[in-house]
mmCIF file of C-alpha atoms and ligand atoms in Angstrom:
data_model
loop_
_atom_site.group_PDB
_atom_site.id
_atom_site.type_symbol
_atom_site.label_atom_id
_atom_site.label_comp_id
_atom_site.label_asym_id
_atom_site.label_seq_id
_atom_site.Cartn_x
_atom_site.Cartn_y
_atom_site.Cartn_z
ATOM 1 C CA UNK Q 27 86.499 4.143 -26.496
ATOM 2 C CA UNK Q 28 85.292 2.326 -22.858
ATOM 3 C CA UNK Q 29 84.544 -0.748 -24.129
ATOM 4 C CA UNK Q 30 88.121 -0.860 -26.759
ATOM 5 C CA UNK Q 31 89.587 -0.696 -23.810
ATOM 6 C CA UNK Q 32 88.054 -2.977 -21.681
ATOM 7 C CA UNK Q 33 88.543 -5.421 -24.765
ATOM 8 C CA UNK Q 34 92.362 -4.899 -24.429
ATOM 9 C CA UNK Q 35 92.069 -5.771 -20.592
ATOM 10 C CA UNK Q 36 92.891 -8.949 -21.812
ATOM 11 C CA UNK Q 37 93.217 -10.843 -18.009
ATOM 12 C CA UNK Q 38 89.839 -8.937 -16.645
ATOM 13 C CA UNK Q 39 89.007 -10.947 -20.213
ATOM 14 C CA UNK Q 40 89.677 -14.707 -19.653
ATOM 15 C CA UNK Q 41 88.781 -14.555 -15.685
ATOM 16 C CA UNK Q 42 85.479 -13.223 -16.562
ATOM 17 C CA UNK Q 43 84.480 -15.690 -18.795
ATOM 18 C CA UNK Q 44 86.753 -18.511 -16.812
ATOM 19 C CA UNK Q 45 89.088 -19.455 -19.279
ATOM 20 C CA UNK Q 46 92.790 -19.000 -19.826
ATOM 21 C CA UNK Q 47 94.710 -15.784 -21.051
ATOM 22 C CA UNK Q 48 95.784 -17.372 -24.321
ATOM 23 C CA UNK Q 49 92.301 -18.605 -25.056
ATOM 24 C CA UNK Q 50 90.363 -15.621 -24.463
ATOM 25 C CA UNK Q 51 88.780 -15.095 -27.783
ATOM 26 C CA UNK Q 52 89.991 -11.476 -28.105
ATOM 27 C CA UNK Q 53 93.955 -12.485 -26.953
ATOM 28 C CA UNK Q 54 93.056 -14.936 -30.162
ATOM 29 C CA UNK Q 55 92.379 -12.225 -32.059
ATOM 30 C CA UNK Q 56 95.222 -9.553 -31.169
ATOM 31 C CA UNK Q 57 97.585 -12.178 -31.998
ATOM 32 C CA UNK Q 58 95.754 -13.162 -35.466
ATOM 33 C CA UNK Q 59 96.516 -9.356 -36.228
ATOM 34 C CA UNK Q 60 100.090 -9.444 -35.130
ATOM 35 C CA UNK Q 61 100.352 -12.468 -37.080
ATOM 36 C CA UNK Q 62 99.198 -11.243 -40.227
ATOM 37 C CA UNK Q 63 101.165 -8.415 -39.891
ATOM 38 C CA UNK Q 64 103.952 -9.710 -39.236
ATOM 39 C CA UNK Q 65 103.697 -12.051 -42.222
ATOM 40 C CA UNK Q 66 103.072 -9.594 -44.498
ATOM 41 C CA UNK Q 67 105.917 -8.300 -43.706
ATOM 42 C CA UNK Q 68 107.822 -11.400 -44.495
ATOM 43 C CA UNK Q 69 105.842 -11.925 -47.630
ATOM 44 C CA UNK Q 70 106.872 -8.322 -49.201
ATOM 45 C CA UNK Q 71 110.959 -9.134 -47.844
ATOM 46 C CA UNK Q 72 110.268 -13.207 -49.451
ATOM 47 C CA UNK Q 73 108.980 -11.707 -52.578
ATOM 48 C CA UNK Q 74 111.416 -8.464 -52.890
ATOM 49 C CA UNK Q 75 114.618 -10.761 -52.459
ATOM 50 C CA UNK Q 76 113.576 -13.891 -54.558
ATOM 51 C CA UNK Q 77 112.317 -13.618 -57.512
ATOM 52 C CA UNK Q 78 110.332 -16.824 -57.308
ATOM 53 C CA UNK Q 79 106.882 -17.386 -57.838
ATOM 54 C CA UNK Q 80 106.649 -20.476 -55.399
ATOM 55 C CA UNK Q 81 108.206 -19.188 -52.867
ATOM 56 C CA UNK Q 82 105.923 -16.356 -52.883
ATOM 57 C CA UNK Q 83 102.598 -19.003 -53.462
ATOM 58 C CA UNK Q 84 104.572 -20.674 -50.463
ATOM 59 C CA UNK Q 85 104.863 -17.888 -48.114
ATOM 60 C CA UNK Q 86 101.258 -16.994 -48.846
ATOM 61 C CA UNK Q 87 100.123 -20.613 -48.087
ATOM 62 C CA UNK Q 88 101.629 -20.542 -44.552
ATOM 63 C CA UNK Q 89 99.567 -17.254 -43.660
ATOM 64 C CA UNK Q 90 96.794 -18.728 -44.713
ATOM 65 C CA UNK Q 91 97.066 -22.208 -43.339
ATOM 66 C CA UNK Q 92 97.786 -19.889 -39.886
ATOM 67 C CA UNK Q 93 95.392 -17.305 -39.567
ATOM 68 C CA UNK Q 94 92.858 -20.429 -40.590
ATOM 69 C CA UNK Q 95 94.390 -22.289 -37.354
ATOM 70 C CA UNK Q 96 93.907 -19.072 -35.367
ATOM 71 C CA UNK Q 97 90.616 -18.179 -36.764
ATOM 72 C CA UNK Q 98 89.655 -21.446 -35.977
ATOM 73 C CA UNK Q 99 90.487 -21.941 -32.031
ATOM 74 C CA UNK Q 100 88.563 -18.319 -31.797
ATOM 75 C CA UNK Q 101 85.026 -20.470 -33.129
ATOM 76 C CA UNK Q 102 86.088 -23.122 -31.175
ATOM 77 C CA UNK Q 103 86.394 -21.021 -27.860
ATOM 78 C CA UNK Q 104 83.320 -18.852 -28.808
ATOM 79 C CA UNK Q 105 81.327 -22.072 -29.154
ATOM 80 C CA UNK Q 106 82.448 -23.685 -25.962
ATOM 81 C CA UNK Q 107 81.468 -19.961 -23.868
ATOM 82 C CA UNK Q 108 78.675 -20.578 -25.961
ATOM 83 C CA UNK Q 109 77.441 -24.077 -24.877
ATOM 84 C CA UNK Q 110 78.219 -24.007 -21.323
ATOM 85 C CA UNK Q 111 76.259 -21.214 -20.871
ATOM 86 C CA UNK Q 112 73.374 -22.591 -22.379
ATOM 87 C CA UNK Q 113 74.300 -25.905 -19.576
ATOM 88 C CA UNK Q 114 74.194 -23.064 -16.964
ATOM 89 C CA UNK Q 115 70.552 -22.098 -18.220
ATOM 90 C CA UNK Q 116 69.382 -25.499 -18.160
ATOM 91 C CA UNK Q 117 70.856 -26.188 -14.828
ATOM 92 C CA UNK Q 118 69.500 -22.817 -13.405
ATOM 93 C CA UNK Q 119 66.108 -24.403 -14.429
ATOM 94 C CA UNK Q 120 65.922 -27.561 -13.308
ATOM 95 C CA UNK Q 121 67.470 -27.221 -9.980
ATOM 96 C CA UNK Q 122 64.938 -24.108 -9.870
ATOM 97 C CA UNK Q 123 62.251 -26.664 -10.833
ATOM 98 C CA UNK Q 124 63.372 -29.545 -8.499
ATOM 99 C CA UNK Q 125 62.959 -26.739 -6.053
ATOM 100 C CA UNK Q 126 59.543 -25.796 -6.001
ATOM 101 C CA UNK Q 127 57.685 -29.499 -5.215
ATOM 102 C CA UNK Q 128 59.445 -29.515 -1.715
ATOM 103 C CA UNK Q 129 58.735 -25.866 -0.848
ATOM 104 C CA UNK Q 130 55.197 -25.939 -1.808
ATOM 105 C CA UNK Q 131 55.315 -28.851 0.878
ATOM 106 C CA UNK Q 132 56.621 -26.810 2.996
ATOM 107 C CA UNK Q 133 54.175 -24.135 2.636
ATOM 108 C CA UNK Q 134 51.623 -25.992 2.882
ATOM 109 C CA UNK Q 135 52.533 -28.434 6.277
ATOM 110 C CA UNK Q 136 53.428 -24.526 8.065
ATOM 111 C CA UNK Q 137 49.517 -23.498 6.993
ATOM 112 C CA UNK Q 138 47.929 -26.332 8.463
ATOM 113 C CA UNK Q 139 49.768 -26.076 11.238
ATOM 114 C CA UNK Q 140 49.097 -22.606 11.819
ATOM 115 C CA UNK Q 141 45.461 -23.068 10.878
ATOM 116 C CA UNK Q 142 44.245 -26.375 12.078
ATOM 117 C CA UNK Q 143 46.578 -27.004 15.468
ATOM 118 C CA UNK Q 144 47.065 -23.015 16.352
ATOM 119 C CA UNK Q 145 45.162 -23.879 19.618
ATOM 120 C CA UNK Q 146 47.682 -26.035 20.747
ATOM 121 C CA UNK Q 147 50.924 -23.862 20.136
ATOM 122 C CA UNK Q 148 52.394 -21.758 22.951
ATOM 123 C CA UNK Q 149 53.732 -18.124 21.200
ATOM 124 C CA UNK Q 150 57.439 -18.429 21.238
ATOM 125 C CA UNK Q 151 56.210 -21.876 18.170
ATOM 126 C CA UNK Q 152 53.535 -19.908 16.528
ATOM 127 C CA UNK Q 153 56.084 -17.331 16.064
ATOM 128 C CA UNK Q 154 58.396 -20.007 14.370
ATOM 129 C CA UNK Q 155 56.039 -21.506 12.565
ATOM 130 C CA UNK Q 156 54.946 -18.837 10.872
ATOM 131 C CA UNK Q 157 58.705 -17.439 10.530
ATOM 132 C CA UNK Q 158 59.396 -20.949 8.316
ATOM 133 C CA UNK Q 159 56.047 -20.063 6.379
ATOM 134 C CA UNK Q 160 58.160 -16.294 5.696
ATOM 135 C CA UNK Q 161 61.390 -17.716 4.591
ATOM 136 C CA UNK Q 162 59.530 -20.239 2.629
ATOM 137 C CA UNK Q 163 57.781 -17.951 1.104
ATOM 138 C CA UNK Q 164 61.112 -15.553 0.106
ATOM 139 C CA UNK Q 165 62.763 -18.828 -1.215
ATOM 140 C CA UNK Q 166 59.720 -19.462 -3.320
ATOM 141 C CA UNK Q 167 60.008 -15.982 -4.803
ATOM 142 C CA UNK Q 168 63.988 -16.675 -5.414
ATOM 143 C CA UNK Q 169 62.515 -19.783 -7.165
ATOM 144 C CA UNK Q 170 60.484 -17.997 -9.585
ATOM 145 C CA UNK Q 171 62.339 -15.596 -10.099
ATOM 146 C CA UNK Q 172 65.711 -17.235 -11.443
ATOM 147 C CA UNK Q 173 62.629 -19.854 -13.495
ATOM 148 C CA UNK Q 174 62.077 -16.238 -15.337
ATOM 149 C CA UNK Q 175 65.770 -15.405 -15.859
ATOM 150 C CA UNK Q 176 66.043 -18.886 -17.399
ATOM 151 C CA UNK Q 177 62.971 -18.564 -19.460
ATOM 152 C CA UNK Q 178 64.583 -14.329 -20.818
ATOM 153 C CA UNK Q 179 67.964 -16.170 -21.229
ATOM 154 C CA UNK Q 180 66.734 -19.196 -23.370
ATOM 155 C CA UNK Q 181 64.557 -17.005 -25.078
ATOM 156 C CA UNK Q 182 61.532 -19.219 -23.808
ATOM 157 C CA UNK Q 183 59.203 -16.497 -21.999
ATOM 158 C CA UNK Q 184 55.777 -16.831 -23.093
ATOM 159 C CA UNK Q 185 53.629 -14.178 -22.611
ATOM 160 C CA UNK Q 186 49.734 -14.034 -23.346
ATOM 161 C CA UNK Q 187 48.733 -11.214 -24.865
ATOM 162 C CA UNK Q 188 45.285 -10.790 -22.941
ATOM 163 C CA UNK Q 189 42.936 -7.822 -22.438
ATOM 164 C CA UNK Q 190 43.774 -6.962 -19.067
ATOM 165 C CA UNK Q 191 42.394 -4.161 -16.409
ATOM 166 C CA UNK Q 192 45.626 -2.517 -15.226
ATOM 167 C CA UNK Q 193 43.710 -0.537 -12.827
ATOM 168 C CA UNK Q 194 42.664 -3.836 -10.792
ATOM 169 C CA UNK Q 195 45.780 -5.637 -10.622
ATOM 170 C CA UNK Q 196 47.076 -3.150 -9.433
ATOM 171 C CA UNK Q 197 44.694 -2.665 -6.776
ATOM 172 C CA UNK Q 198 45.905 -6.125 -5.811
ATOM 173 C CA UNK Q 199 49.562 -5.661 -6.157
ATOM 174 C CA UNK Q 200 49.058 -3.024 -3.143
ATOM 175 C CA UNK Q 201 47.274 -5.066 -1.249
ATOM 176 C CA UNK Q 202 50.031 -7.917 -1.709
ATOM 177 C CA UNK Q 203 52.177 -5.570 -0.456
ATOM 178 C CA UNK Q 204 50.358 -3.426 2.008
ATOM 179 C CA UNK Q 205 52.001 -5.775 5.202
ATOM 180 C CA UNK Q 206 55.759 -4.520 3.524
ATOM 181 C CA UNK Q 207 54.880 -0.854 3.296
ATOM 182 C CA UNK Q 208 53.139 -1.427 7.290
ATOM 183 C CA UNK Q 209 55.978 -2.610 8.393
ATOM 184 C CA UNK Q 210 58.482 0.005 7.349
ATOM 185 C CA UNK Q 211 56.245 3.158 7.988
ATOM 186 C CA UNK Q 212 55.626 3.878 3.900
ATOM 187 C CA UNK Q 213 52.580 5.208 2.994
ATOM 188 C CA UNK Q 214 51.187 4.069 -0.776
ATOM 189 C CA UNK Q 215 49.115 6.471 -2.336
ATOM 190 C CA UNK Q 216 47.125 5.252 -5.775
ATOM 191 C CA UNK Q 217 46.116 8.406 -7.900
ATOM 192 C CA UNK Q 218 42.721 5.547 -9.398
ATOM 193 C CA UNK Q 219 40.931 6.438 -12.261
ATOM 194 C CA UNK Q 220 38.673 4.426 -14.202
ATOM 195 C CA UNK Q 221 39.764 1.127 -15.667
ATOM 196 C CA UNK Q 222 42.928 1.526 -17.392
ATOM 197 C CA UNK Q 223 42.744 -1.603 -19.660
ATOM 198 C CA UNK Q 224 45.699 -2.633 -21.948
ATOM 199 C CA UNK Q 225 46.950 -5.511 -23.971
ATOM 200 C CA UNK Q 226 49.509 -8.528 -21.966
ATOM 201 C CA UNK Q 227 50.033 -11.291 -19.849
ATOM 202 C CA UNK Q 228 48.192 -10.420 -16.397
ATOM 203 C CA UNK Q 229 50.233 -12.168 -13.967
ATOM 204 C CA UNK Q 230 53.671 -11.037 -15.726
ATOM 205 C CA UNK Q 231 52.233 -7.827 -15.620
ATOM 206 C CA UNK Q 232 51.357 -8.087 -12.147
ATOM 207 C CA UNK Q 233 55.085 -9.372 -11.520
ATOM 208 C CA UNK Q 234 56.283 -6.268 -12.987
ATOM 209 C CA UNK Q 235 53.757 -4.028 -10.820
ATOM 210 C CA UNK Q 236 55.177 -6.091 -7.901
ATOM 211 C CA UNK Q 237 59.199 -4.954 -8.461
ATOM 212 C CA UNK Q 238 57.893 -1.593 -8.831
ATOM 213 C CA UNK Q 239 56.628 -1.163 -5.801
ATOM 214 C CA UNK Q 240 58.232 -3.635 -3.241
ATOM 215 C CA UNK Q 241 61.830 -2.066 -4.342
ATOM 216 C CA UNK Q 242 59.575 1.481 -3.571
ATOM 217 C CA UNK Q 243 59.028 0.362 -0.570
ATOM 218 C CA UNK Q 244 62.004 -1.487 0.597
ATOM 219 C CA UNK Q 245 64.577 1.354 -0.960
ATOM 220 C CA UNK Q 246 62.619 4.236 1.457
ATOM 221 C CA UNK Q 247 63.980 4.813 4.590
ATOM 222 C CA UNK Q 248 62.342 5.450 7.256
ATOM 223 C CA UNK Q 249 58.936 7.027 6.436
ATOM 224 C CA UNK Q 250 58.114 7.400 3.157
ATOM 225 C CA UNK Q 251 55.771 8.015 0.428
ATOM 226 C CA UNK Q 252 55.037 5.553 -2.951
ATOM 227 C CA UNK Q 253 52.529 7.135 -5.154
ATOM 228 C CA UNK Q 254 51.386 4.516 -8.393
ATOM 229 C CA UNK Q 255 50.034 6.767 -10.616
ATOM 230 C CA UNK Q 256 48.198 5.960 -14.535
ATOM 231 C CA UNK Q 257 49.022 8.275 -17.657
ATOM 232 C CA UNK Q 258 48.607 8.319 -21.229
ATOM 233 C CA UNK Q 259 51.573 7.985 -23.962
ATOM 234 C CA UNK Q 260 49.990 7.998 -27.518
ATOM 235 C CA UNK Q 261 48.798 4.609 -27.801
ATOM 236 C CA UNK Q 262 50.334 3.450 -24.439
ATOM 237 C CA UNK Q 263 49.151 3.709 -20.915
ATOM 238 C CA UNK Q 264 52.147 4.302 -18.387
ATOM 239 C CA UNK Q 265 52.516 3.168 -14.883
ATOM 240 C CA UNK Q 266 54.783 5.714 -12.745
ATOM 241 C CA UNK Q 267 56.123 4.378 -8.926
ATOM 242 C CA UNK Q 268 57.142 6.986 -7.370
ATOM 243 C CA UNK Q 269 59.194 7.540 -3.876
ATOM 244 C CA UNK Q 270 61.042 9.505 -1.730
ATOM 245 C CA UNK Q 271 63.874 7.635 -0.898
ATOM 246 C CA UNK Q 272 67.467 6.200 -1.481
ATOM 247 C CA UNK Q 273 67.833 6.756 -4.795
ATOM 248 C CA UNK Q 274 70.255 5.643 -6.450
ATOM 249 C CA UNK Q 275 74.373 6.879 -6.974
ATOM 250 C CA UNK Q 276 74.568 8.427 -10.685
ATOM 251 C CA UNK Q 277 77.037 6.919 -11.411
ATOM 252 C CA UNK Q 278 75.556 2.965 -11.076
ATOM 253 C CA UNK Q 279 71.996 3.798 -13.267
ATOM 254 C CA UNK Q 280 73.039 3.139 -16.115
ATOM 255 C CA UNK Q 281 74.175 -0.809 -14.493
ATOM 256 C CA UNK Q 282 70.269 -1.048 -12.754
ATOM 257 C CA UNK Q 283 68.882 -3.147 -15.421
ATOM 258 C CA UNK Q 284 71.724 -5.738 -15.124
ATOM 259 C CA UNK Q 285 71.373 -8.779 -14.135
ATOM 260 C CA UNK Q 286 72.323 -9.571 -10.561
ATOM 261 C CA UNK Q 287 73.128 -5.433 -9.832
ATOM 262 C CA UNK Q 288 72.437 -4.104 -6.431
ATOM 263 C CA UNK Q 289 74.101 -0.382 -6.082
ATOM 264 C CA UNK Q 290 76.079 -0.085 -3.461
ATOM 265 C CA UNK Q 291 73.443 2.227 -0.962
ATOM 266 C CA UNK Q 292 71.199 -0.464 -1.791
ATOM 267 C CA UNK Q 293 73.377 -3.157 -0.126
ATOM 268 C CA UNK Q 294 74.808 -1.001 2.721
ATOM 269 C CA UNK Q 295 70.999 -0.019 3.897
ATOM 270 C CA UNK Q 296 68.907 -3.399 2.153
ATOM 271 C CA UNK Q 297 70.554 -7.093 2.525
ATOM 272 C CA UNK Q 298 67.015 -8.467 1.242
ATOM 273 C CA UNK Q 299 67.575 -8.187 -2.435
ATOM 274 C CA UNK Q 300 68.443 -10.425 -5.371
ATOM 275 C CA UNK Q 301 68.961 -7.644 -8.462
ATOM 276 C CA UNK Q 302 66.746 -9.760 -10.554
ATOM 277 C CA UNK Q 303 63.625 -8.298 -9.955
ATOM 278 C CA UNK Q 304 64.353 -4.874 -12.771
ATOM 279 C CA UNK Q 305 65.905 -7.344 -14.700
ATOM 280 C CA UNK Q 306 62.873 -9.862 -15.174
ATOM 281 C CA UNK Q 307 60.923 -6.792 -15.300
ATOM 282 C CA UNK Q 308 62.567 -4.793 -17.922
ATOM 283 C CA UNK Q 309 62.380 -8.009 -20.054
ATOM 284 C CA UNK Q 310 58.444 -8.413 -19.424
ATOM 285 C CA UNK Q 311 57.617 -5.281 -20.770
ATOM 286 C CA UNK Q 312 59.703 -5.078 -24.113
ATOM 287 C CA UNK Q 313 58.497 -8.137 -25.079
ATOM 288 C CA UNK Q 314 54.820 -6.625 -24.242
ATOM 289 C CA UNK Q 315 55.695 -4.436 -26.624
ATOM 290 C CA UNK Q 316 56.229 -1.438 -24.494
ATOM 291 C CA UNK Q 317 59.480 1.060 -22.750
ATOM 292 C CA UNK Q 318 61.043 1.274 -18.935
ATOM 293 C CA UNK Q 319 62.995 3.930 -17.594
ATOM 294 C CA UNK Q 320 63.504 5.976 -14.735
ATOM 295 C CA UNK Q 321 65.009 8.828 -13.266
ATOM 296 C CA UNK Q 322 66.358 9.092 -9.457
ATOM 297 C CA UNK Q 323 68.527 11.002 -7.357
ATOM 298 C CA UNK Q 324 70.560 9.486 -4.316
ATOM 299 C CA UNK Q 325 68.933 10.058 -1.223
ATOM 300 C CA UNK Q 326 66.037 12.162 -2.640
ATOM 301 C CA UNK Q 327 64.213 9.506 -4.565
ATOM 302 C CA UNK Q 328 63.330 7.470 -7.607
ATOM 303 C CA UNK Q 329 60.106 7.119 -10.397
ATOM 304 C CA UNK Q 330 59.830 4.215 -12.921
ATOM 305 C CA UNK Q 331 57.340 3.893 -15.306
ATOM 306 C CA UNK Q 332 56.999 1.083 -17.797
ATOM 307 C CA UNK Q 333 54.228 1.730 -20.974
ATOM 308 C CA UNK Q 334 52.718 -1.224 -21.738
ATOM 309 C CA UNK Q 335 50.016 -0.904 -25.069
ATOM 310 C CA UNK Q 336 46.611 0.530 -24.308
ATOM 311 C CA UNK Q 337 43.389 -2.367 -25.792
ATOM 312 C CA UNK Q 338 41.691 -0.790 -28.903
ATOM 313 C CA UNK Q 339 39.427 -2.504 -31.015
ATOM 314 C CA UNK Q 340 39.139 -1.129 -34.477
ATOM 315 C CA UNK Q 341 35.703 0.571 -35.444
ATOM 316 C CA UNK Q 342 34.568 -0.920 -39.368
ATOM 317 C CA UNK Q 343 35.119 2.993 -40.495
ATOM 318 C CA UNK Q 344 38.345 2.589 -39.626
ATOM 319 C CA UNK Q 345 38.513 4.436 -35.652
ATOM 320 C CA UNK Q 346 39.410 2.483 -33.006
ATOM 321 C CA UNK Q 347 38.165 2.506 -29.799
ATOM 322 C CA UNK Q 348 39.548 2.633 -26.304
ATOM 323 C CA UNK Q 349 38.137 1.015 -23.859
HETATM 324 P P1 ADP J 427 66.481 -5.794 -5.340
HETATM 325 O O1 ADP J 427 65.692 -4.927 -5.509
HETATM 326 O O2 ADP J 427 66.235 -7.497 -5.494
HETATM 327 O O3 ADP J 427 67.939 -5.792 -5.764
HETATM 328 P P2 ADP J 427 66.040 -5.272 -8.363
HETATM 329 O O4 ADP J 427 66.380 -5.605 -9.858
HETATM 330 O O5 ADP J 427 64.369 -4.946 -8.100
HETATM 331 O O6 ADP J 427 66.346 -6.124 -7.243
HETATM 332 O O7 ADP J 427 66.775 -3.978 -8.215
HETATM 333 C C1 ADP J 427 68.337 -3.967 -8.277
HETATM 334 C C2 ADP J 427 69.022 -2.471 -7.787
HETATM 335 O O8 ADP J 427 68.300 -1.118 -8.573
HETATM 336 C C3 ADP J 427 68.558 -2.349 -6.004
HETATM 337 O O9 ADP J 427 69.369 -3.241 -5.573
HETATM 338 C C4 ADP J 427 68.733 -1.399 -5.859
HETATM 339 O O10 ADP J 427 69.708 -0.484 -5.659
HETATM 340 C C5 ADP J 427 68.120 -0.243 -7.334
HETATM 341 N N1 ADP J 427 66.808 -0.033 -6.983
HETATM 342 C C6 ADP J 427 65.850 -0.316 -7.211
HETATM 343 N N2 ADP J 427 64.544 0.903 -7.285
HETATM 344 C C7 ADP J 427 64.877 1.400 -6.299
HETATM 345 C C8 ADP J 427 64.401 2.750 -5.792
HETATM 346 N N3 ADP J 427 63.142 2.781 -5.598
HETATM 347 N N4 ADP J 427 64.941 3.252 -5.144
HETATM 348 C C9 ADP J 427 66.401 3.076 -4.800
HETATM 349 N N5 ADP J 427 67.236 1.659 -5.539
HETATM 350 C C10 ADP J 427 66.349 0.766 -6.649
#
């Protein structure tokens, strides 16, 4: 129903698509309906008043021609929008690729400065170089996210299917995000059990876990706790990240996996973020055959989960062995 009302908001649709209102597909579709109705009524009156099959045939030809012309404009507009969308994804992809090289150079040069020439630098100079290095890393992450988004949008995100130790990669991610947690006064608890072997792309699963964990840390106001745990659900291993942070307002929870979406409270409290992490994570998890879901309460906290197929080997007698 809401979608139908939105479709009727022609001005909004035209603005969203960046076209004039009379080129918006819904407007053209509406026009086609109106013209069909007028044409049918006119045909009815013509056939009633003129007892001539020629006039009726001409009237029907005119109606068909008008419907054909409008239908053709709708297809043309939709094609144009699809083409522009493809061009946009290609542009993002090329621009991101080009940005990678200078960013790597900045990273290497700052690392050399800090490791080889640190003795010749005073405190202020060292701090400035460290800032450049951190900003460079932030930009590199953004560029990688944009590349992943472009790959997803073009259906080119290729995931490996390998045997992955989820416990080991979670441990690695925790090590990576520890400085962020310490800076934000957040405690990370990992209920570590036996190795959990799953099937997926190790690097991309690492990115998915990092997105969950860094969100838990970022959106935990002040002294917080972020807890990582595993559980088994049939043929799947479920990874859960619980925090006692800002939570997500109920009215905005339906948008949380949309590209570039950030909730109002996140925008107010935490300026760093792009709204791409969960969109990418959802695509990685679903393409790996798993599911993603969450529960959240504003000012109480959130729990984000994803499931991923457990690695299993078929035994000769048909049973399955999990290791
Ligand atoms: P980013 O964190 O870069 O903004 P994400 O895609 O990772 O992008 O998250 C999208 C939005 O979802 C965030 O901006 C925030 O509003 C909300 N969000 C995600 N995780 C949490 C969390 N653990 N607690 C509260 N809000 C969250």
